[in-house]
Short mmCIF file of C-alpha atoms and ligand atoms in Angstrom, two decimals:
data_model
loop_
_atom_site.label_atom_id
_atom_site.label_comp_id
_atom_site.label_asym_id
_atom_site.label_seq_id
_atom_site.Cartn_x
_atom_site.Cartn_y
_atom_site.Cartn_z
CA UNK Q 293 40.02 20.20 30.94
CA UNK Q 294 43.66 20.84 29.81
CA UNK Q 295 43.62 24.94 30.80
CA UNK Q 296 47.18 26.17 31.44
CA UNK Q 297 48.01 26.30 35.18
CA UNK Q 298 49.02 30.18 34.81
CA UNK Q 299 48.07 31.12 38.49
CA UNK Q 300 50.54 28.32 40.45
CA UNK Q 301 52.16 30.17 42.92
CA UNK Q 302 55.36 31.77 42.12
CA UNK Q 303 58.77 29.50 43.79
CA UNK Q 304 61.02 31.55 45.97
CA UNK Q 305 64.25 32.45 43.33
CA UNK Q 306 60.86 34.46 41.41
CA UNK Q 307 59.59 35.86 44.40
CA UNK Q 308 63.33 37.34 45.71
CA UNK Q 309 64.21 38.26 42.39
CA UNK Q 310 60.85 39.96 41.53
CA UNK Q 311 60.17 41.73 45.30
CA UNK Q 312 60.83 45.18 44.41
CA UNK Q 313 58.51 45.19 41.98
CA UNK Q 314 55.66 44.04 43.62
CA UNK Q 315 55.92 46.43 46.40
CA UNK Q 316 56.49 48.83 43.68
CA UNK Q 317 52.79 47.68 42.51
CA UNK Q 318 54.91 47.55 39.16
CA UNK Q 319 53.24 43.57 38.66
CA UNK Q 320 50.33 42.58 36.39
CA UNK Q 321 47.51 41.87 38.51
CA UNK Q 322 47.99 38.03 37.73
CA UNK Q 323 51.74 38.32 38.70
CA UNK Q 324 50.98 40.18 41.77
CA UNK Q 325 48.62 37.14 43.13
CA UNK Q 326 51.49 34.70 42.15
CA UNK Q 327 53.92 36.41 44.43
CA UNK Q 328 51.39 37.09 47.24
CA UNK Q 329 50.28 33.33 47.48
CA UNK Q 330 54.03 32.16 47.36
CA UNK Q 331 54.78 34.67 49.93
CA UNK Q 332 51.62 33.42 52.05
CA UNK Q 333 53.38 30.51 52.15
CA UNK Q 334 56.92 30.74 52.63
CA UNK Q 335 58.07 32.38 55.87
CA UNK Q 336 61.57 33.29 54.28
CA UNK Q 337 60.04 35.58 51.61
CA UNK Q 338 57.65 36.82 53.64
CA UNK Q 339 60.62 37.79 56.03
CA UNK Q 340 62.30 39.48 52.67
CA UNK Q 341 59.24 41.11 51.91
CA UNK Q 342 58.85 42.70 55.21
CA UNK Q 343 62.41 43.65 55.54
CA UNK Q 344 61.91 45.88 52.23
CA UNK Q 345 58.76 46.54 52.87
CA UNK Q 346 60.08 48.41 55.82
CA UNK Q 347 63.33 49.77 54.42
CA UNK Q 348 60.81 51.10 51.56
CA UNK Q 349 58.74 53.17 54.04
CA UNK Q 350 61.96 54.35 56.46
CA UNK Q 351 63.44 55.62 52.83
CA UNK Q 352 60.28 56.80 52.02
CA UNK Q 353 59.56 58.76 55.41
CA UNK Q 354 62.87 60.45 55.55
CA UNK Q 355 63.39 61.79 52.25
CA UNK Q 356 59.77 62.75 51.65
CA UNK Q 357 60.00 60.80 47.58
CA UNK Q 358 57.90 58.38 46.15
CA UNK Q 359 61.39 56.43 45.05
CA UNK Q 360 64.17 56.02 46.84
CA UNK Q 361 67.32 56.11 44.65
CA UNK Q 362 69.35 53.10 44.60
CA UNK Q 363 72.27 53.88 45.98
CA UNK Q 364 70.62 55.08 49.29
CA UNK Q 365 68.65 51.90 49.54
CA UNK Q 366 71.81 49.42 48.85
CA UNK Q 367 73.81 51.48 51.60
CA UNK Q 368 70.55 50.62 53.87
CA UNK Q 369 70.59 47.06 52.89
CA UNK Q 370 74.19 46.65 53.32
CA UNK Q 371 74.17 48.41 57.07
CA UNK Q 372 71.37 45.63 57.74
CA UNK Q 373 73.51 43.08 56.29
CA UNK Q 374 76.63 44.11 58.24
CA UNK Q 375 74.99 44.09 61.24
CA UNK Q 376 73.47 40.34 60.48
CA UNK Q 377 77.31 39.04 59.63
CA UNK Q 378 78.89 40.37 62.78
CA UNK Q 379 79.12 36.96 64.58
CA UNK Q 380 81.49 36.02 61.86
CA UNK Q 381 84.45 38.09 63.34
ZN1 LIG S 451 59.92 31.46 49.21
#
């Protein structure tokens, strides 16, 4: 049996780089179990994924639309991000 090993889990760089999309349900079925396994696995990216997973519904709560634009979601992500650095001053 030589079939192609298509459904190894995805590695973390893929699963960071690809998160927004599979929350977005914007994966192939097939892609979408890739990600979920690695994320299974990897307590990192499964921290990511809950960190947008939450900043996805707060977004989503507040300004009533299925997308939140871009620009409101980066200034969320870097509020969250400032906060994380703060030690460094
Ligand atoms: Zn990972």
């Amino acid at each position: 049996m030589s079939a192609p090993q298509r459904r190894e889990a995805a590695d973390c760089s893929e699963t960071l780089h690809r998160i927004h999309e599979y929350l977005d349900g914007e994966m192939t079925a097939e892609d979408t179990l890739r990600i979920a396994q690695h994320i299974e696995q990897c307590a990192p990216c499964l921290a990511q994924h809950d960190l947008d997973h939450a900043i996805k519904d707060l977004v989503r709560r507040s300004c009533q639309c299925e997308e939140a634009p871009a620009e409101l979601r980066m200034t969320i992500l870097q509020r969250i991000t400032s906060i994380e650095v703060r030690w460094s001053d």
